[in-house]
Amino acid sequence: MSRMIASVLTAMLLAMPGMAFAQQTAIFSGRDLVHPAFGAKGMVASQEALATEIGLNVLKQGGNAVDAAVSVAFALAVTLPRAGNLGGGGFMIVHDAESGENVAIDYREMSGAAAFRDMYLDDNGEADPAKSRFSGLAVGVPGTVAGMALALERYGTLSLAEALAPAIALANDGIEVTADLAQSLEGLSKRLQKWPSSTAIFYKEGGAPYAPGDILVQSDLAASLTMIAEKGPSAFYEGPIAEKIVTAVGDAGGHLTLDDFRHYEVKLREPVTGTYRGNEIVSMPPPSSGGVHIVQILNTLEGVPMSFLGHNSAESIHMMAEAMKVAYADRSEYLGDPDFVDVPIDQLTSKSYAADILSQISRGRAATAAEIGPGDLTPYESHETTHFSVVDADGNAVANTYTLNFSYGTGLVADGTGILLNNELDDFSAKPGVPNAYGLIGGDANAVEPRKRPLSSMSPTLVLKDGKPFLVTGSPGGSRIITTTLQVIMNVIDHGMNVAEATYAPRVHHQWLPDELRVEEGLSPDTVRLLEQLGQKVVVKNAMGSTQSIMVTDEGLYGASDPRRAGALTLGY
Ligand code: DON
């Protein structure tokens, strides 16, 4: 990637009056739907406005997409504490325009050496969510710091200190509390106020909530970020930060050790790839299930005339739901950490397997969950993860999804670090057949084992045409991430929508178990009735996902932040 070429290009554009439009700012977001006359040449879409602005500045100053992405990730750790993080983990897909290479960076959390299969069971042998979600046992060794450092070192041009500087300033100087942040902190006060170390940071004296407009200073977090800027990732994995996290986890009933921190490894993996109607899909491989099942569902639906059936018609939703069910049933059986289990990726993503699946789908009748596989589930709401997308003027692209799992993870800040700790290990299958927080079940492939990564659904995805990215997308939403990302892709490819239309359109979701077709508000009652006639158990529930997407067009970049959650912003220049 050539930073120099980027600045030369910028200089040329500035020098040519006819090209001045390239300097315009394009704003498409949930809070501001102004469509500029021209597409942009560099763009950032994220869940939080300050972080987006920071990423855009990096691009404007000649940084590439990875520089901007890493700066955004660190900024979100300050400005979006419910999901942005140092104490969590995630996945990044990078497209390097110069080499044409696509790479998947796996910085998912890992369990410690003392983890064992039944560690989340109570004395009666039943899965105990309090252990897997809200105790020290829920915490995996965080991957974010190592992941960002590696991304920057291999694909960026900035130093780690440069990429951290904006986040350090925000943590030191304080951020103005937005309505969204105030509401989220107040809503999750029970989770956070269980821990004095968290209460001291995220609430005023006496535990009173911050109001919109108040300033939230995070000095301990600023100190941690500064140490990482000065000493590199070892400051997080070997120094006092690791020691403080190990102590906090131990005090909360967990068993991570300094040795676990020293053993943490980021993994560079081959993305999962597939094709859909002539477009190339590049997405996250295991330990995410996202890429595999997006490709599997797309393969299945490639044999269906989706555009002819029409967007969100009963027939198209029915076919999508049937394809989704099979994918989620396969997920529960075959998917897990590839360093521990052989995931049959080639088979699951093959066109012939998809043809097989399609041949068993009835256009006239919904298969019951029992016909596909057994289970007994309870759904769970209110979690948080965050996705952002970046494209730079050279055509480099980054899709990044990272998380603490729940909003604020365990809710526990490791005292003295300002760092909130994840509860990612709830994504393991605590007991075969017992659902995790997203109603997902699993078996041996995703059983708890020492130093293993729990199975994820996070699906940062690139869609390429002729080797070049034309859609960069991804979403939070637990089990719904896969189907949300899928629908953005299908809305663009099958239904010819622009990126904003593809984002806003009502979504549907089926995950095999529970046996329900979950839909958002906005489907017509006629469609719902027709789906019910086909045997689909339709339930209207909360909005799903919060995509942050960028589309590359002949006129430049267009982007859209999902209006489903407040505070997001897409900016271009
Ligand atoms: O990795 C996963 O699949 C989950 N831990 C993601 C959680 C999530 O998306 C919650 N957000 N809305």
XYZ file of C-alpha atoms and ligand atoms in Angstrom:
585
model
C 0.000 0.000 0.000
C 1.524 3.279 -0.913
C 1.016 6.187 1.359
C 3.173 8.357 -0.865
C 1.027 7.716 -3.911
C -2.007 8.650 -1.839
C -0.567 12.017 -0.862
C 0.594 12.734 -4.404
C -2.919 11.986 -5.638
C -4.416 14.233 -2.991
C -2.061 17.013 -3.981
C -3.026 16.599 -7.659
C -6.713 16.691 -6.866
C -6.261 19.814 -4.801
C -4.376 21.424 -7.642
C -7.122 20.777 -10.176
C -10.110 23.051 -9.652
C -12.413 20.787 -11.644
C -11.676 17.982 -9.189
C -12.356 19.967 -6.038
C -15.464 17.895 -5.339
C -13.207 15.138 -4.125
C -12.608 17.196 -1.016
C -16.268 17.412 -0.130
C -17.416 15.614 2.946
C -19.988 12.940 2.347
C -22.223 12.280 5.306
C -24.620 9.353 5.356
C -25.677 8.218 8.726
C -28.494 7.360 10.999
C -28.437 10.867 12.384
C -27.929 12.784 9.155
C -29.104 11.578 5.794
C -27.546 14.170 3.524
C -26.537 12.663 0.219
C -23.672 14.556 -1.369
C -23.552 15.158 -5.083
C -20.491 12.965 -5.471
C -19.136 9.862 -3.858
C -16.110 10.109 -1.626
C -12.657 8.606 -2.139
C -11.970 7.587 1.452
C -14.636 6.622 3.969
C -15.223 5.388 7.508
C -18.488 3.928 8.832
C -18.664 3.239 12.566
C -21.125 3.080 15.445
C -19.819 6.257 17.106
C -19.366 9.704 15.586
C -16.103 10.776 17.287
C -14.412 7.525 16.319
C -15.535 7.970 12.714
C -14.121 11.511 12.676
C -10.805 10.233 14.021
C -10.637 7.564 11.317
C -11.469 10.084 8.607
C -8.704 12.421 9.805
C -6.200 9.579 9.587
C -7.265 8.953 5.979
C -7.108 12.643 5.102
C -3.606 12.869 6.494
C -2.434 10.100 4.173
C -2.908 7.097 6.446
C -4.244 3.958 4.811
C -7.386 1.971 5.642
C -5.617 -0.135 8.280
C -4.155 2.950 9.994
C -7.652 4.426 10.137
C -9.209 1.147 11.297
C -6.765 0.712 14.176
C -7.258 4.339 15.251
C -11.034 3.831 15.130
C -10.783 0.625 17.188
C -8.783 2.329 19.938
C -11.056 5.392 19.866
C -14.161 3.217 20.249
C -12.603 1.665 23.369
C -13.011 5.146 24.890
C -16.152 6.479 23.213
C -18.281 3.312 22.955
C -17.303 1.437 26.120
C -20.163 -1.049 25.808
C -18.543 -2.697 22.780
C -15.357 -0.892 21.752
C -12.637 -2.436 23.816
C -9.150 -3.347 24.922
C -10.518 -6.155 27.106
C -12.280 -8.088 24.342
C -11.504 -9.434 20.924
C -12.670 -9.755 17.356
C -11.928 -10.216 13.705
C -10.575 -8.028 10.915
C -10.631 -8.682 7.182
C -8.086 -6.647 5.227
C -7.923 -6.185 1.465
C -4.496 -5.001 0.346
C -5.034 -3.249 -2.975
C -1.398 -3.419 -4.052
C -1.050 -7.200 -3.773
C -4.735 -8.017 -4.174
C -4.371 -10.153 -1.044
C -7.239 -10.674 1.417
C -6.380 -11.734 4.946
C -8.377 -12.573 8.058
C -6.904 -11.428 11.346
C -8.247 -13.505 14.239
C -7.826 -11.730 17.546
C -10.593 -13.635 19.318
C -10.265 -14.178 23.079
C -8.831 -17.485 24.351
C -9.695 -19.511 27.413
C -6.958 -20.101 29.991
C -4.940 -23.277 30.548
C -7.126 -24.174 33.544
C -10.376 -24.160 31.518
C -12.225 -27.459 31.414
C -15.311 -28.859 29.755
C -17.745 -28.664 32.668
C -16.551 -25.417 34.197
C -19.893 -23.675 33.658
C -22.031 -26.392 35.274
C -23.544 -26.107 38.746
C -23.583 -28.806 41.407
C -26.523 -30.500 39.690
C -24.688 -30.658 36.386
C -26.830 -27.903 34.843
C -25.381 -25.002 32.824
C -25.051 -21.992 35.130
C -25.267 -18.715 33.175
C -24.057 -16.722 36.199
C -20.715 -18.522 35.865
C -20.359 -18.260 32.090
C -21.612 -14.670 31.823
C -20.984 -12.696 34.984
C -18.051 -14.254 36.863
C -14.307 -14.273 36.327
C -14.778 -17.632 34.593
C -16.486 -15.811 31.706
C -13.369 -13.817 30.834
C -11.100 -14.913 27.986
C -7.595 -13.536 27.434
C -8.333 -10.399 25.397
C -7.026 -10.213 21.832
C -7.722 -6.626 20.765
C -4.367 -5.042 21.641
C -2.355 -7.822 19.982
C -4.696 -7.841 16.980
C -4.493 -4.105 16.365
C -0.713 -4.071 16.822
C -0.294 -6.882 14.310
C -2.658 -5.319 11.763
C -0.746 -2.061 11.981
C 2.662 -3.675 11.776
C 1.819 -5.743 8.689
C -0.514 -3.483 6.767
C -0.367 0.001 8.281
C 2.001 2.948 7.985
C 1.467 4.576 11.400
C 3.309 3.615 14.574
C 1.256 2.122 17.386
C 1.803 5.336 19.372
C 0.443 7.434 16.499
C -2.626 5.226 16.149
C -3.248 5.397 19.900
C -2.778 9.149 20.282
C -6.369 10.234 19.538
C -7.781 7.628 21.937
C -5.370 8.700 24.685
C -6.458 12.322 24.251
C -10.147 11.373 24.454
C -9.621 9.292 27.595
C -7.490 11.993 29.267
C -9.512 15.060 28.309
C -12.854 13.328 28.620
C -15.693 12.861 26.171
C -19.002 14.618 26.203
C -21.554 12.015 27.251
C -24.059 11.520 24.441
C -27.717 10.696 25.050
C -26.971 7.204 23.778
C -24.100 6.652 26.230
C -26.051 8.111 29.160
C -29.000 5.843 28.401
C -26.827 2.772 27.989
C -24.910 3.345 31.249
C -28.125 3.926 33.137
C -29.782 0.886 31.580
C -26.878 -1.405 32.411
C -26.210 0.004 35.891
C -27.002 -3.305 37.566
C -24.310 -5.105 35.580
C -21.706 -2.370 36.084
C -22.452 -1.319 39.646
C -21.891 -4.838 40.884
C -18.202 -3.898 40.702
C -16.838 -0.875 42.664
C -13.991 -0.480 40.136
C -16.542 -0.013 37.332
C -18.888 2.191 39.364
C -16.030 4.585 40.140
C -15.457 5.214 36.418
C -18.863 5.078 34.792
C -20.986 6.791 37.490
C -20.756 9.944 39.543
C -20.123 10.005 43.285
C -22.755 7.863 44.970
C -23.520 5.952 41.766
C -25.610 8.649 40.079
C -25.720 8.307 36.289
C -24.054 10.744 33.900
C -26.412 13.024 31.999
C -26.047 13.937 28.328
C -23.525 16.766 28.059
C -21.520 15.711 31.139
C -17.829 15.016 30.629
C -16.607 11.459 31.191
C -12.870 11.276 31.912
C -11.214 7.815 31.921
C -7.777 8.425 33.485
C -6.889 4.813 34.222
C -7.755 3.852 30.659
C -5.621 6.767 29.400
C -2.713 5.470 31.489
C -3.129 1.941 30.096
C -3.300 3.241 26.526
C -0.206 5.368 27.154
C 1.736 2.369 28.456
C 0.805 0.415 25.336
C 1.865 3.381 23.172
C 5.231 3.524 24.939
C 6.054 -0.176 25.275
C 3.971 -1.902 22.610
C 1.567 -4.811 23.124
C 3.874 -6.417 25.709
C 2.695 -3.689 28.095
C -0.711 -5.355 27.936
C 0.333 -9.018 27.885
C 3.318 -9.045 30.242
C 3.336 -5.945 32.402
C 1.267 -4.496 35.202
C -1.872 -4.352 33.048
C -1.877 -8.151 32.666
C -1.148 -8.515 36.380
C -4.108 -6.316 37.294
C -6.441 -8.177 34.943
C -5.314 -11.541 36.321
C -5.974 -10.277 39.861
C -9.414 -8.904 38.956
C -10.401 -12.126 37.187
C -9.179 -14.212 40.145
C -11.088 -12.065 42.641
C -14.200 -12.607 40.526
C -13.837 -16.396 40.658
C -11.854 -16.977 37.443
C -8.532 -18.609 36.841
C -6.597 -16.790 34.113
C -2.847 -16.599 34.714
C 0.028 -14.440 33.515
C 1.150 -17.480 31.583
C -2.175 -17.445 29.709
C -1.502 -13.824 28.766
C 2.015 -14.652 27.574
C 0.577 -17.454 25.427
C -1.992 -15.272 23.683
C -1.566 -15.412 19.928
C -3.173 -13.501 17.081
C -3.805 -15.790 14.095
C -3.577 -14.774 10.470
C -6.044 -16.968 8.637
C -7.195 -17.554 5.085
C -10.591 -15.932 4.728
C -13.547 -18.102 3.800
C -14.384 -17.426 0.175
C -17.249 -18.177 -2.133
C -19.072 -16.747 -5.105
C -22.588 -15.414 -5.455
C -23.910 -14.599 -8.904
C -20.455 -13.695 -10.170
C -19.351 -11.763 -7.094
C -16.624 -12.988 -4.763
C -17.454 -13.240 -1.057
C -14.526 -12.891 1.380
C -15.445 -13.373 5.020
C -14.321 -14.607 8.413
C -13.323 -18.277 8.778
C -13.549 -20.322 12.000
C -13.420 -19.660 14.914
C -16.192 -17.560 13.427
C -19.124 -19.388 11.923
C -20.034 -16.221 10.028
C -18.163 -16.610 6.752
C -18.927 -20.315 6.372
C -22.655 -19.873 6.816
C -22.976 -16.683 4.786
C -21.358 -18.529 1.882
C -23.445 -21.660 2.551
C -26.734 -19.735 2.574
C -25.775 -17.704 -0.499
C -24.825 -20.915 -2.317
C -28.189 -22.431 -1.431
C -30.080 -19.375 -2.608
C -28.073 -18.997 -5.803
C -30.336 -21.672 -7.246
C -33.422 -19.586 -6.438
C -34.472 -16.622 -8.638
C -34.376 -14.213 -5.705
C -34.629 -11.029 -7.721
C -37.616 -12.442 -9.627
C -39.332 -13.467 -6.377
C -38.752 -9.923 -5.118
C -37.326 -8.367 -1.986
C -39.080 -9.529 1.196
C -41.872 -11.252 -0.674
C -43.291 -14.223 1.216
C -41.719 -16.637 -1.253
C -38.249 -15.146 -1.007
C -38.362 -14.929 2.808
C -39.572 -18.528 2.959
C -36.661 -19.746 0.837
C -34.202 -17.675 2.879
C -35.575 -19.006 6.169
C -35.316 -22.619 4.987
C -31.706 -22.112 3.882
C -30.878 -20.356 7.177
C -32.290 -23.200 9.296
C -30.011 -25.785 7.717
C -26.970 -23.556 8.143
C -27.619 -22.984 11.853
C -28.239 -26.704 12.393
C -24.855 -27.391 10.767
C -23.304 -24.676 12.898
C -24.349 -26.446 16.069
C -22.633 -29.641 14.958
C -19.538 -28.781 12.973
C -18.232 -25.359 13.924
C -15.562 -24.630 16.504
C -11.999 -23.412 16.924
C -10.084 -24.806 13.907
C -6.983 -25.213 16.060
C -8.916 -27.879 17.992
C -11.433 -29.401 15.606
C -11.509 -30.129 11.890
C -14.215 -27.901 10.521
C -15.421 -29.232 7.140
C -15.245 -25.776 5.559
C -14.826 -26.992 1.972
C -17.857 -29.227 2.221
C -20.058 -26.696 3.978
C -19.220 -24.021 1.408
C -19.379 -26.237 -1.674
C -21.911 -25.630 -4.426
C -22.803 -29.326 -4.524
C -23.714 -29.408 -0.821
C -25.833 -26.297 -1.360
C -27.589 -27.952 -4.303
C -28.328 -30.884 -2.011
C -29.801 -28.581 0.627
C -31.898 -26.771 -1.951
C -33.250 -30.037 -3.335
C -34.666 -30.820 0.105
C -36.317 -27.446 0.635
C -40.016 -27.341 -0.130
C -41.295 -24.142 -1.777
C -44.705 -24.877 -0.340
C -44.051 -25.875 3.263
C -41.722 -24.846 6.086
C -39.685 -27.699 7.558
C -40.117 -27.962 11.315
C -37.052 -27.651 13.518
C -37.502 -31.280 14.537
C -37.251 -32.356 10.903
C -33.857 -30.710 10.762
C -32.662 -31.462 14.310
C -33.652 -31.376 18.004
C -33.446 -28.630 20.643
C -35.140 -26.588 23.344
C -34.192 -22.942 23.606
C -34.823 -19.646 25.297
C -33.909 -16.431 23.480
C -32.074 -13.594 25.200
C -31.895 -9.898 24.356
C -29.789 -6.773 24.805
C -26.181 -7.390 23.879
C -23.557 -5.392 22.133
C -20.779 -5.757 19.639
C -19.632 -3.250 17.083
C -18.619 -3.275 13.441
C -16.806 -0.662 11.376
C -15.772 -0.441 7.740
C -13.017 1.627 6.139
C -11.983 2.150 2.508
C -9.103 4.388 1.487
C -8.273 6.247 -1.720
C -5.967 3.447 -2.894
C -8.712 0.837 -2.696
C -7.523 -0.821 0.504
C -10.422 -1.977 2.636
C -10.992 -3.097 6.218
C -14.041 -4.788 7.722
C -13.712 -5.152 11.480
C -16.101 -6.558 14.078
C -15.054 -6.727 17.719
C -16.776 -7.137 21.039
C -16.859 -7.711 24.779
C -19.791 -10.077 24.036
C -22.525 -8.494 26.217
C -22.776 -4.724 26.615
C -19.797 -3.890 28.856
C -18.891 -7.618 28.883
C -18.926 -8.916 32.444
C -19.320 -5.294 33.564
C -16.052 -5.678 35.465
C -13.249 -3.136 35.078
C -9.887 -4.560 36.175
C -9.108 -2.165 39.003
C -6.486 0.422 38.097
C -6.592 -0.268 34.331
C -9.839 1.327 33.182
C -10.309 -1.796 31.053
C -13.680 -3.556 30.927
C -13.398 -7.339 30.730
C -15.259 -9.498 28.250
C -17.620 -12.398 28.953
C -16.805 -14.020 25.621
C -16.406 -17.527 27.012
C -20.219 -17.772 27.233
C -19.953 -18.368 23.461
C -18.621 -21.842 24.251
C -21.197 -24.566 24.494
C -21.466 -24.903 28.306
C -23.357 -28.170 27.942
C -24.364 -29.949 24.721
C -27.852 -28.929 23.668
C -28.132 -26.055 26.168
C -28.402 -22.673 24.427
C -25.951 -19.825 25.026
C -27.092 -16.223 25.393
C -28.085 -16.066 21.715
C -30.158 -19.242 21.805
C -27.365 -21.015 19.931
C -26.582 -24.568 20.817
C -23.431 -26.514 20.193
C -21.738 -29.788 20.897
C -18.246 -31.211 21.119
C -16.765 -28.979 18.449
C -17.442 -25.927 20.610
C -16.957 -27.506 24.049
C -14.775 -25.683 26.600
C -11.112 -26.703 26.397
C -7.920 -25.061 27.623
C -6.534 -22.209 25.474
C -9.354 -22.519 22.948
C -11.338 -19.813 21.157
C -15.120 -19.932 21.578
C -17.171 -20.100 18.384
C -18.332 -16.724 17.103
C -20.899 -15.413 14.635
C -19.059 -12.183 13.864
C -18.882 -11.772 10.098
C -16.773 -8.882 8.809
C -17.200 -9.334 5.043
C -15.945 -7.987 1.737
C -17.731 -8.515 -1.558
C -15.379 -8.228 -4.511
C -15.962 -7.813 -8.225
C -12.996 -8.468 -10.523
C -10.720 -8.756 -7.509
C -11.667 -5.356 -6.080
C -13.911 -4.755 -3.061
C -17.228 -3.157 -3.913
C -19.037 -3.773 -0.624
C -17.547 -3.716 2.870
C -19.954 -4.689 5.616
C -20.677 -6.406 8.926
C -22.835 -6.061 12.033
C -23.320 -6.763 15.727
C -26.275 -8.880 16.825
C -25.078 -12.214 18.210
C -26.565 -15.071 16.222
C -28.311 -12.523 13.960
C -24.991 -11.164 12.674
C -24.796 -13.847 9.991
C -28.271 -13.267 8.567
C -28.046 -9.481 8.893
C -24.799 -9.358 6.915
C -26.256 -11.839 4.422
C -29.256 -9.607 3.750
C -27.163 -6.495 3.135
C -25.251 -8.499 0.510
C -28.406 -9.948 -1.069
C -30.198 -6.600 -1.048
C -27.371 -5.155 -3.127
C -26.718 -8.118 -5.441
C -30.213 -9.546 -5.902
C -32.379 -6.508 -5.473
C -30.173 -3.745 -6.885
C -30.452 -1.580 -3.781
C -27.983 1.160 -2.986
C -26.096 0.854 0.281
C -28.594 2.955 2.251
C -31.609 1.020 0.972
C -29.829 -2.265 1.632
C -29.181 -1.124 5.199
C -32.620 0.172 6.080
C -34.756 -2.623 4.584
C -36.617 -4.752 7.182
C -34.699 -7.895 8.149
C -35.686 -11.483 8.806
C -33.881 -14.225 10.700
C -34.188 -17.953 11.300
C -31.605 -19.854 13.320
C -33.245 -23.304 13.281
C -33.751 -23.200 17.047
C -35.847 -21.633 18.394
C -38.178 -22.685 15.574
C -39.384 -19.209 14.733
C -39.010 -16.836 11.821
C -38.055 -13.601 13.521
C -38.930 -10.492 11.522
C -38.640 -6.763 12.075
C -41.530 -4.333 11.926
C -42.184 -3.321 8.363
C -43.217 -6.536 6.603
C -46.713 -6.226 5.229
C -49.451 -8.188 7.033
C -50.180 -9.933 3.716
C -46.621 -11.219 3.592
C -46.776 -12.417 7.183
C -50.047 -14.233 6.453
C -48.587 -15.930 3.385
C -45.534 -17.006 5.371
C -47.773 -18.457 8.064
C -49.693 -20.353 5.411
C -46.379 -21.904 4.378
C -45.912 -23.073 7.963
C -43.432 -20.417 9.105
C -43.848 -19.403 12.750
C -43.496 -15.658 12.320
C -42.698 -13.488 15.338
C -42.145 -9.738 15.189
C -39.354 -8.711 17.567
C -36.821 -5.916 18.136
C -34.749 -4.537 15.289
C -31.775 -6.711 14.386
C -28.173 -5.668 13.850
C -26.447 -2.358 13.239
C -24.523 -2.536 9.991
C -21.807 -0.075 9.006
C -21.249 -0.464 5.286
C -19.339 1.118 2.426
C -20.012 0.579 -1.252
C -17.517 1.354 -4.003
C -19.190 2.734 -7.118
C -17.927 4.304 -10.337
C -18.711 7.718 -8.845
C -16.793 7.049 -5.641
C -17.637 5.673 -2.223
C -21.094 5.638 -0.711
C -21.739 4.459 2.809
C -24.493 3.935 5.322
C -24.678 3.670 9.062
C -27.616 1.649 10.262
C -30.393 3.826 11.731
C -31.384 0.992 14.095
C -28.991 2.167 16.828
C -28.207 5.751 17.770
C -24.888 7.531 17.537
C -23.433 6.049 14.358
C -21.792 8.082 11.624
C -20.404 7.492 8.155
C -18.048 10.119 6.796
C -16.161 10.436 3.557
C -13.920 13.028 1.982
O -18.798 -13.593 18.867
C -20.024 -13.631 18.870
O -20.687 -14.177 18.011
C -20.782 -12.916 19.981
N -19.962 -12.857 21.165
C -21.161 -11.564 19.497
C -22.011 -10.819 20.487
C -22.838 -9.772 19.873
O -22.864 -9.594 18.679
C -23.676 -8.970 20.766
N -24.252 -7.858 20.042
N -25.067 -7.345 19.626
